Short mmCIF file of C-alpha atoms in Angstrom, two decimals:
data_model
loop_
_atom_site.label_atom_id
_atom_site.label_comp_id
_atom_site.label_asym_id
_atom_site.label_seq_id
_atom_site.Cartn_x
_atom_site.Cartn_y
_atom_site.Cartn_z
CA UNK A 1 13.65 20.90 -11.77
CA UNK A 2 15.56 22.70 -14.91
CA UNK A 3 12.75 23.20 -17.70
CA UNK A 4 11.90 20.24 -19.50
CA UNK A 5 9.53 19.44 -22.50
CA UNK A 6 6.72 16.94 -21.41
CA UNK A 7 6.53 14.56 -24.47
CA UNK A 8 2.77 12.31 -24.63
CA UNK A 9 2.92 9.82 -27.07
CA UNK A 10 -0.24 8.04 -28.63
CA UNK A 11 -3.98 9.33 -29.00
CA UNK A 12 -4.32 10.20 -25.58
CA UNK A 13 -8.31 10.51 -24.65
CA UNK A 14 -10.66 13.17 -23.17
CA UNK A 15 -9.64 12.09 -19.24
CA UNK A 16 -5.87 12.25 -20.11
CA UNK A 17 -6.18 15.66 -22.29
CA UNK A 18 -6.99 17.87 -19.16
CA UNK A 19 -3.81 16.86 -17.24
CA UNK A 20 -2.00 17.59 -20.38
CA UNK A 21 -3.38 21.08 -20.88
CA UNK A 22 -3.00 21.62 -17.45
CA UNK A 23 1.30 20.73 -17.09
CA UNK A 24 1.41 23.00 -19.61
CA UNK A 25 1.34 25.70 -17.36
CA UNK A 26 4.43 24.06 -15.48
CA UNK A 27 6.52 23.35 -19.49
CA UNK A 28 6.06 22.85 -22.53
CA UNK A 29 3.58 19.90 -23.32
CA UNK A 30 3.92 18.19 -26.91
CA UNK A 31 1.22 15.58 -27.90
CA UNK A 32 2.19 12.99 -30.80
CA UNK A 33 -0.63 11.33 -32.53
CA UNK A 34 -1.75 9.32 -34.92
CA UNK A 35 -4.27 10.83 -37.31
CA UNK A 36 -4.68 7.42 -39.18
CA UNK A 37 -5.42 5.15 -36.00
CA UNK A 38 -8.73 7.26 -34.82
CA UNK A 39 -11.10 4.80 -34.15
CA UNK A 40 -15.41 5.32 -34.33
CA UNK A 41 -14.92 5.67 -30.52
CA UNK A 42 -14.84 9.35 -31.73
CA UNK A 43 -16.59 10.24 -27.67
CA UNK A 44 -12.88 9.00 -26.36
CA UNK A 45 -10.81 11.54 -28.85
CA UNK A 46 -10.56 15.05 -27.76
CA UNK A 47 -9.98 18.00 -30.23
CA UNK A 48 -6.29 18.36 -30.36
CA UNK A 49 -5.67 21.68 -31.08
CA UNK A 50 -2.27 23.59 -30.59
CA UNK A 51 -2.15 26.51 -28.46
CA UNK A 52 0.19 28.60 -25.77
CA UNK A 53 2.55 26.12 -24.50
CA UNK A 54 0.97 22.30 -26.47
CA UNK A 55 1.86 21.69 -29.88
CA UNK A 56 0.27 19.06 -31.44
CA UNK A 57 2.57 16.50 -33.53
CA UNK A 58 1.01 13.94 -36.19
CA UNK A 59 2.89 11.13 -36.70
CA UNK A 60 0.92 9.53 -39.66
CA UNK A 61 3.31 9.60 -42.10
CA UNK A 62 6.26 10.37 -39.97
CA UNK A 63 9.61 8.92 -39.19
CA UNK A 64 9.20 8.35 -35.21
CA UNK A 65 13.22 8.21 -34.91
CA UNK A 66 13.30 11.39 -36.42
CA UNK A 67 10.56 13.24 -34.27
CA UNK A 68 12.52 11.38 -30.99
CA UNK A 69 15.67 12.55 -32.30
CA UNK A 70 14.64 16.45 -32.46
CA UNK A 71 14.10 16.25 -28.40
CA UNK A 72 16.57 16.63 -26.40
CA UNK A 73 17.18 13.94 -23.95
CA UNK A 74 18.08 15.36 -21.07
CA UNK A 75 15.61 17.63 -20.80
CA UNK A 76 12.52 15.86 -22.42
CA UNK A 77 9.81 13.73 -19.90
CA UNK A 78 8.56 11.05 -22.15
CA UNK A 79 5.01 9.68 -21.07
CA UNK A 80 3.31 6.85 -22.26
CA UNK A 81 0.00 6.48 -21.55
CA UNK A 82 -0.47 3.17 -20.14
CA UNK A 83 1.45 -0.33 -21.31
CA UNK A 84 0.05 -2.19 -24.01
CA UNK A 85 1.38 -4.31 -26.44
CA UNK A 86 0.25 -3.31 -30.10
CA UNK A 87 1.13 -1.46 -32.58
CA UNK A 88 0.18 1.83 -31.73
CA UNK A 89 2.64 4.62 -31.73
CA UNK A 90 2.76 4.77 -28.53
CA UNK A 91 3.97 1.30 -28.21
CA UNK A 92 6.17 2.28 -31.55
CA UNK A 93 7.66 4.88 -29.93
CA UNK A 94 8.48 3.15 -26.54
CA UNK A 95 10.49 0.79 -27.90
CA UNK A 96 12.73 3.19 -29.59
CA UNK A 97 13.00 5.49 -26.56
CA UNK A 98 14.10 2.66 -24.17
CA UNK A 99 16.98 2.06 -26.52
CA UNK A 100 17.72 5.93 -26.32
CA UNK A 101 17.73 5.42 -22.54
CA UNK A 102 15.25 8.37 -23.02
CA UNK A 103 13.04 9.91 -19.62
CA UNK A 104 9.68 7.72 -19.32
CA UNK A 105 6.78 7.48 -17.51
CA UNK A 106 4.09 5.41 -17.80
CA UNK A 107 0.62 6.85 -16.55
CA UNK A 108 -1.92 6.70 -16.53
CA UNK A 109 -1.49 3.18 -15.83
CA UNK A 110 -4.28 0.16 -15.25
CA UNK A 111 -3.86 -3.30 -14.00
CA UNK A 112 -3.64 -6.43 -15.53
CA UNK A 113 -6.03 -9.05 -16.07
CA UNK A 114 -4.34 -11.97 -13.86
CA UNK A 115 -7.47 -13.72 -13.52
CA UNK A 116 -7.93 -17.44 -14.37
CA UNK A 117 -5.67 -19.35 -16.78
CA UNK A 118 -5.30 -16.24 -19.12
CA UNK A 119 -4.18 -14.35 -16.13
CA UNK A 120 -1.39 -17.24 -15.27
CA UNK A 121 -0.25 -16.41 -18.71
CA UNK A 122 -0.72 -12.45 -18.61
CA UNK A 123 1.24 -12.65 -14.81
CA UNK A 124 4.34 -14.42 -16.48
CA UNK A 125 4.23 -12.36 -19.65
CA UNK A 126 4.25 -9.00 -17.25
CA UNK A 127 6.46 -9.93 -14.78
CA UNK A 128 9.14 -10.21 -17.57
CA UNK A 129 8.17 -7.04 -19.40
CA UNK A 130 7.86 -5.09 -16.06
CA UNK A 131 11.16 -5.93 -14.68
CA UNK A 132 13.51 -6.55 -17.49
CA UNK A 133 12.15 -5.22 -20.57
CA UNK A 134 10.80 -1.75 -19.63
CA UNK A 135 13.04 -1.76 -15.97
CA UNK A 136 14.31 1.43 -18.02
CA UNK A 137 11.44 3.49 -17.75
CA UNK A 138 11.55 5.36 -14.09
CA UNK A 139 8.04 5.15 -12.88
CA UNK A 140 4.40 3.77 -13.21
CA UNK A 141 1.21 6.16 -11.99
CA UNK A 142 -1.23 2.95 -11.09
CA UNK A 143 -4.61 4.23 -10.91
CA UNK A 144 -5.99 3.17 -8.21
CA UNK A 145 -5.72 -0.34 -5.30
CA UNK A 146 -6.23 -2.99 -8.26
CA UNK A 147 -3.22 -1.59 -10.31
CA UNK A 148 -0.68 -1.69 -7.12
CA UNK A 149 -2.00 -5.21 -6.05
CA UNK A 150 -1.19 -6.43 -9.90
CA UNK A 151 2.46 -4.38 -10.06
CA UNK A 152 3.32 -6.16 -6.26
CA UNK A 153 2.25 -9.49 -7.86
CA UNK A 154 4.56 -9.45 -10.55
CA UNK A 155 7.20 -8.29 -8.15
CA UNK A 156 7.57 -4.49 -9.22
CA UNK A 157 9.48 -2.74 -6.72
CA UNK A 158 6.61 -0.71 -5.86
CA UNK A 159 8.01 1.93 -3.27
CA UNK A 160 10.94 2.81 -6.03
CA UNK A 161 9.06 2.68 -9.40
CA UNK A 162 5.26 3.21 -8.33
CA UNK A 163 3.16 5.96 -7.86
CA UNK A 164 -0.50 6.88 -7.68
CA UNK A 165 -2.50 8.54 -10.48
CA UNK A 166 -5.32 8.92 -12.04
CA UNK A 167 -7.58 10.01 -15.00
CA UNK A 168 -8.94 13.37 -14.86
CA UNK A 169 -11.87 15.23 -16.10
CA UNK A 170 -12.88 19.08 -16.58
CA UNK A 171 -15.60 20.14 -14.47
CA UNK A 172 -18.90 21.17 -16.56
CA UNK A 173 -20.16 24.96 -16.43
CA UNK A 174 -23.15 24.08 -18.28
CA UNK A 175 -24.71 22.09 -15.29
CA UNK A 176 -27.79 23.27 -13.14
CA UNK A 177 -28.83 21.87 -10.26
CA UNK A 178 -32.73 21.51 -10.14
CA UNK A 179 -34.47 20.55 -7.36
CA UNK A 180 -36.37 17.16 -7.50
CA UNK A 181 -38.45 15.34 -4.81
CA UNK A 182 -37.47 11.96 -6.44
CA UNK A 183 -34.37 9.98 -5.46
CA UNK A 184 -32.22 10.05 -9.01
CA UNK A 185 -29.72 7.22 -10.15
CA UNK A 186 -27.34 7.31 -12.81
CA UNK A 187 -25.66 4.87 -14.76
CA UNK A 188 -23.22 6.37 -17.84
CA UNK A 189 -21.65 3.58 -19.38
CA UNK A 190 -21.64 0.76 -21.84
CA UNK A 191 -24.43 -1.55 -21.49
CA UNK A 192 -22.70 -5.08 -21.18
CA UNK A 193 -21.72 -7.57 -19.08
CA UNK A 194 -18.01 -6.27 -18.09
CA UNK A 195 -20.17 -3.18 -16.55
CA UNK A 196 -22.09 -5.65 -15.01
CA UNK A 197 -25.35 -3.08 -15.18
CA UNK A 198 -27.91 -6.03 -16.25
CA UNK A 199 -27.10 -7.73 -12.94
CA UNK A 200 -27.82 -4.79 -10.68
CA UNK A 201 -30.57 -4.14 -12.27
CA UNK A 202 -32.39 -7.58 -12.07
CA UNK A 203 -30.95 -7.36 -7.90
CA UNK A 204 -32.83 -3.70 -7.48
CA UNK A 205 -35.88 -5.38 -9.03
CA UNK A 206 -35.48 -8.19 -7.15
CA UNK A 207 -35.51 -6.17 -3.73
CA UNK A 208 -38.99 -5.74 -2.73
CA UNK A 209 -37.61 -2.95 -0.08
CA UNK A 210 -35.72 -0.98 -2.42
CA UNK A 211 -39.11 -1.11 -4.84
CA UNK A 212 -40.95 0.48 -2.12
CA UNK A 213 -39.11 3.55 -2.73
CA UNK A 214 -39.82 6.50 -5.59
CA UNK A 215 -36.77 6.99 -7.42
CA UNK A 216 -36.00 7.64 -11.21
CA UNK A 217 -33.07 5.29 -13.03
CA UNK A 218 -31.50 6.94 -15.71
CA UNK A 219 -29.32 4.73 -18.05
CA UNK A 220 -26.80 6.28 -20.59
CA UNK A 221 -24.66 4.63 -23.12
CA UNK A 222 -23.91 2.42 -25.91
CA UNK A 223 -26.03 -1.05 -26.14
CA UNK A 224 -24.64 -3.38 -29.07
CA UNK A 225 -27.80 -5.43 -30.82
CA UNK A 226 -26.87 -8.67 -29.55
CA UNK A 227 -27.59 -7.15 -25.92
CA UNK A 228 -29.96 -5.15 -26.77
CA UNK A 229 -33.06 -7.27 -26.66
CA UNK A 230 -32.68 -8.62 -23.21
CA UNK A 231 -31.58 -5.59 -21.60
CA UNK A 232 -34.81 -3.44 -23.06
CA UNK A 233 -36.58 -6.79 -22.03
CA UNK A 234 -35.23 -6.59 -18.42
CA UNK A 235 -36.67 -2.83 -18.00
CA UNK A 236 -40.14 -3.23 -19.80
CA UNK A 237 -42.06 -2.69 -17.90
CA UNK A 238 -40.77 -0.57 -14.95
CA UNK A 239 -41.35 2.95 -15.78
CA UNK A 240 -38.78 4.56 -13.55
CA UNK A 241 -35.91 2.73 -15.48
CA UNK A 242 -35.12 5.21 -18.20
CA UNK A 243 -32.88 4.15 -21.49
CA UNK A 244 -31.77 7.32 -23.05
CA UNK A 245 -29.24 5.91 -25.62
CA UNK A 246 -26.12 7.80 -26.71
CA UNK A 247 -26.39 11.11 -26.19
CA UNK A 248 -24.10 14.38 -26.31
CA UNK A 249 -21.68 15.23 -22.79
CA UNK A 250 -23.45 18.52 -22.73
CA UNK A 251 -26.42 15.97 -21.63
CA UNK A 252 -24.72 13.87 -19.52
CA UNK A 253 -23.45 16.72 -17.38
CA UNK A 254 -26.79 18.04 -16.95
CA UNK A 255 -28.36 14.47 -15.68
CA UNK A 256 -25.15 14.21 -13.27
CA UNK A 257 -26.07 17.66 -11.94
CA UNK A 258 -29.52 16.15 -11.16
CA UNK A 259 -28.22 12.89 -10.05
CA UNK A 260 -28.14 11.61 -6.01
CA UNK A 261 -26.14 8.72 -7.02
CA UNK A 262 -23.87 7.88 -9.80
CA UNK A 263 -23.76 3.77 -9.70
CA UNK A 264 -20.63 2.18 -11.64
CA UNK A 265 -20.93 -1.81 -10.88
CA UNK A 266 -18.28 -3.10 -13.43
CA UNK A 267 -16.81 -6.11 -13.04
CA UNK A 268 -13.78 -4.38 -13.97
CA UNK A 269 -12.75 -1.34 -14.80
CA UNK A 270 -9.11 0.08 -14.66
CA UNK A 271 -10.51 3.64 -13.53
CA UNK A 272 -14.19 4.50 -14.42
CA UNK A 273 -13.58 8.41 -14.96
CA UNK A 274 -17.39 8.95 -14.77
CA UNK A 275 -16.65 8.85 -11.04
CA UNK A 276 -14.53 11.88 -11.08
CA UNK A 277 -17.83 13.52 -13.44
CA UNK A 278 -20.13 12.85 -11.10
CA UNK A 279 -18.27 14.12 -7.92
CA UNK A 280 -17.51 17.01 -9.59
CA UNK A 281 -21.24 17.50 -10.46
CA UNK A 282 -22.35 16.64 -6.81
CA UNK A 283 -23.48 13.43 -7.06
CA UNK A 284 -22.37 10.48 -4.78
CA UNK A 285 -21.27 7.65 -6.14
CA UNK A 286 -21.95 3.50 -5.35
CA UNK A 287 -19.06 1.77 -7.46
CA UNK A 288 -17.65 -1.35 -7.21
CA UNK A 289 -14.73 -2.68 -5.56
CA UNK A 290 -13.25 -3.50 -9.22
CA UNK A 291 -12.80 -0.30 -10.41
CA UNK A 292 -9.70 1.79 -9.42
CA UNK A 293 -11.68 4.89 -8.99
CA UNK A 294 -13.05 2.94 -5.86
CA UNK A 295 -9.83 4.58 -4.05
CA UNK A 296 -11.33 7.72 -3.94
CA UNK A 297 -14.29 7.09 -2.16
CA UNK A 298 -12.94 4.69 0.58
CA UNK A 299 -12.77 6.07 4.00
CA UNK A 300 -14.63 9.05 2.61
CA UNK A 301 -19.02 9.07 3.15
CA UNK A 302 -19.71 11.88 2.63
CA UNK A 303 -18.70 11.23 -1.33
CA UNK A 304 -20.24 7.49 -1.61
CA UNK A 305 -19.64 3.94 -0.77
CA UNK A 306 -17.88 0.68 -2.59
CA UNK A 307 -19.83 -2.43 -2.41
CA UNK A 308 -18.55 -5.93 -3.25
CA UNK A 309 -18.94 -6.70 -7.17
CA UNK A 310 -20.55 -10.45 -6.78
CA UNK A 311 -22.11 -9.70 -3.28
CA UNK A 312 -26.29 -8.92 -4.25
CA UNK A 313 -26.66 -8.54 0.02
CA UNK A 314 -24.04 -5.92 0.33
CA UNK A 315 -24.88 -4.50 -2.88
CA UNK A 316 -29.10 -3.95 -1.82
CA UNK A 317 -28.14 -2.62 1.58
CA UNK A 318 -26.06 -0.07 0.32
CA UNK A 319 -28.62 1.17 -2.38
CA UNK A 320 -31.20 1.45 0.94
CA UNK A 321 -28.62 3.31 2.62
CA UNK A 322 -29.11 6.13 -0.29
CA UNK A 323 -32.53 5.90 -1.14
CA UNK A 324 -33.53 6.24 3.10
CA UNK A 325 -31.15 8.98 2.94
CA UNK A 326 -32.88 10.40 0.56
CA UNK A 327 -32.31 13.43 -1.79
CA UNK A 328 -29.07 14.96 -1.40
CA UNK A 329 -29.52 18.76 0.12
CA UNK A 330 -27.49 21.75 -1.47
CA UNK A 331 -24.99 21.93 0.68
CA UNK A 332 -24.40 18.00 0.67
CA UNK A 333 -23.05 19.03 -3.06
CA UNK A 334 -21.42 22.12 -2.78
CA UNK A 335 -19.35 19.76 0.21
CA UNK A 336 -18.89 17.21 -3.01
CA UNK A 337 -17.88 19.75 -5.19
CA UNK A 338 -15.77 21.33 -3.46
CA UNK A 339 -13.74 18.46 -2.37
CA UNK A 340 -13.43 17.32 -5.81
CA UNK A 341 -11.97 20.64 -6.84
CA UNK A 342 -9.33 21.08 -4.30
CA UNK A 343 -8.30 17.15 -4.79
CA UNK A 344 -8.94 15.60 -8.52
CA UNK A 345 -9.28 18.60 -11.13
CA UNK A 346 -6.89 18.43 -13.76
CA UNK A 347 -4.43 21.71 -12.37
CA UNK A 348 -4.27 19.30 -8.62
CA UNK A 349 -3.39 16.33 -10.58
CA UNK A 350 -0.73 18.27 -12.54
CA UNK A 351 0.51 20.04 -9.84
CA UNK A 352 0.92 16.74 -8.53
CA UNK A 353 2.37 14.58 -11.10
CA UNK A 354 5.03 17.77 -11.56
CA UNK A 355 6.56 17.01 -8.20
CA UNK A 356 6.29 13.53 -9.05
CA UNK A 357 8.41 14.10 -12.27
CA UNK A 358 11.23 16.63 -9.91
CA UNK A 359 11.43 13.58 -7.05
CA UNK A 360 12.56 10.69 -9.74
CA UNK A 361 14.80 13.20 -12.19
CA UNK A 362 16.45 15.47 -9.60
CA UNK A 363 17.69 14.41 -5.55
CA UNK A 364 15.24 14.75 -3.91
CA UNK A 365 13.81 12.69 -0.91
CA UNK A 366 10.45 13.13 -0.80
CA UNK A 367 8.80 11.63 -2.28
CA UNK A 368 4.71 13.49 -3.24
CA UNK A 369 1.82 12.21 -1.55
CA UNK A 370 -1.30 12.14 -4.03
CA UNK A 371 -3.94 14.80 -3.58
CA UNK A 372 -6.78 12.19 -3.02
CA UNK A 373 -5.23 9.52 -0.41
#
């Protein structure tokens, strides 16, 4: 593929940034924000800074024609990261590239919510947005079985215009592994009821066999006030279920590299990047068949298991799986680790996604396979 600028628009977040940084050692990488649309989700925004081969663009008070205009088309990938319809700049800025006829991608990019009469709605709205009012931009990077169930539903031509991708994040050096008699679970997350942690809980406490075992919860993450009192209510009580709050990644690194078992139950969630944290800090993982990162550990034990989101029975017998498993042994991590450096850091997923980009702008006929299937 000739040498073409990679163009992200929007305030792309911390488990987009890495595959960024890392094309840039492929071309050069471009990242247009806006300055004025940060929200107080500040953990989510990385620290755009400039260096060899990214140059950082702010848009704030910018003409987006003119910063469109001073690529050249040909040899400029345009990615937007992920459909939505607002009025962001990346959404801006889509709508004027499709009437340049400009290169686009979109990725990383979730499914839909199709679900109930909403989702009847949502299914028509996408169907005609998919295939006649983007049908211009050459290819989608679903992350993960969810996102390719929703694209074949609205009748995407899948095999033509999809691909697999996902988020990625930077492996910690800070971690330390410490050895511990106790089983530990981790939950990093938001505490409410689309990540469905409330309802696990009450199941584990419900479970006289998986009470019988010694193991340490620990529970990271936002809790808004109008959930706050029954969720501290649910885990009075029970000393082993520890709420640490909001705290810094630096900490959340270091509990992963402790942790036996990352647990992600969400009802839904389009990837669930602390997935790709925890493998890459050793740590299996129990997640839910609603999140996309699921795809990663299906077919693959020795990283986790996916349980069924509204199943309590499957969801118990999987937890005793872990707990009479038992602590996880060095080299049961270093086999984690390792796996999760050779198929989801940053440089494999930008490796990747660069063939990607040289199958749909040049001839050729093969089409990549994704690191992780």
């Amino acid at each position: 593929m000739n040498k073409k600028n990679i163009v992200f628009w929007g305030n792309i977040n911390i488990h987009v940034y890495p595959i960024a940084k890392a094309l840039s050692l492929y071309q050069k990488v471009y990242i247009i924000i806006d300055s004025n649309s940060f929200t107080n989700q500040t953990e989510r925004i990385p620290l755009y800074t400039s260096q060899e081969n990214i140059e950082i663009i702010d848009a704030k008070n910018s003409d987006l024609k003119n910063i469109i205009n001073s690529f050249d088309k040909k040899n400029t990938i345009h990615i937007n990261t992920g459909l939505k319809l607002s009025s962001s700049i990346s959404s801006k800025a889509l709508k004027l590239l499709l009437k340049n006829k400009a290169i686009i991608f979109s990725l990383p990019q979730e499914g839909f919510q199709l679900d109930n009469i909403k989702g009847i709605i949502n299914k028509i709205k996408w169907f005609i947005y998919i295939n006649f009012i983007y049908k211009k931009i050459k290819g989608f990077g679903l992350t993960g079985n969810k996102a390719f169930n929703d694209f074949k539903s609205i009748k995407c031509n899948i095999k033509s215009r999809c691909f697999p991708c996902i988020y990625a994040t930077s492996p910690s050096n800070i971690n330390t592994f410490l050895p511990h008699e106790e089983f530990n679970i981790t939950f990093v997350g938001a505490i409410n009821k689309r990540k469905n942690i409330e309802t696990i809980i009450k199941w584990m406490l419900e479970s006289k066999d998986i009470m019988r075992f010694k193991f340490n919860f620990h529970i990271y993450g936002r809790i808004y006030k109008n959930e706050a009192q029954d969720f501290l209510k649910l885990i009075k009580g029970y000393p082993n279920f520890i709420y640490h709050g909001i705290v810094d990644n630096n900490e959340i690194q270091n509990a992963l590299a402790q942790s036996d078992l990352l647990i992600l139950p969400s009802l839904y969630d389009g990837w669930g990047a602390v997935v790709n944290e925890a493998l890459q800090c050793g740590s299996q993982v129990l997640v839910s068949n609603k999140c996309g990162s699921e795809s990663l550990i299906q077919n693959r034990s020795f990283l986790g298991k996916v349980f069924e989101v509204n199943n309590q029975k499957d969801f118990t017998n999987k937890v005793l799986f872990f707990l009479a498993k038992g602590v996880l042994s060095i080299k049961e991590r270093e086999e984690i680790k390792n796996w999760s450096a050779s198929h989801i850091s940053p440089e494999v997923v930008a490796k990747y996604l660069y063939e990607i980009f040289e199958y749909y702008c040049t001839n050729s006929t093969r089409k990549p396979t994704a690191p992780w299937n």
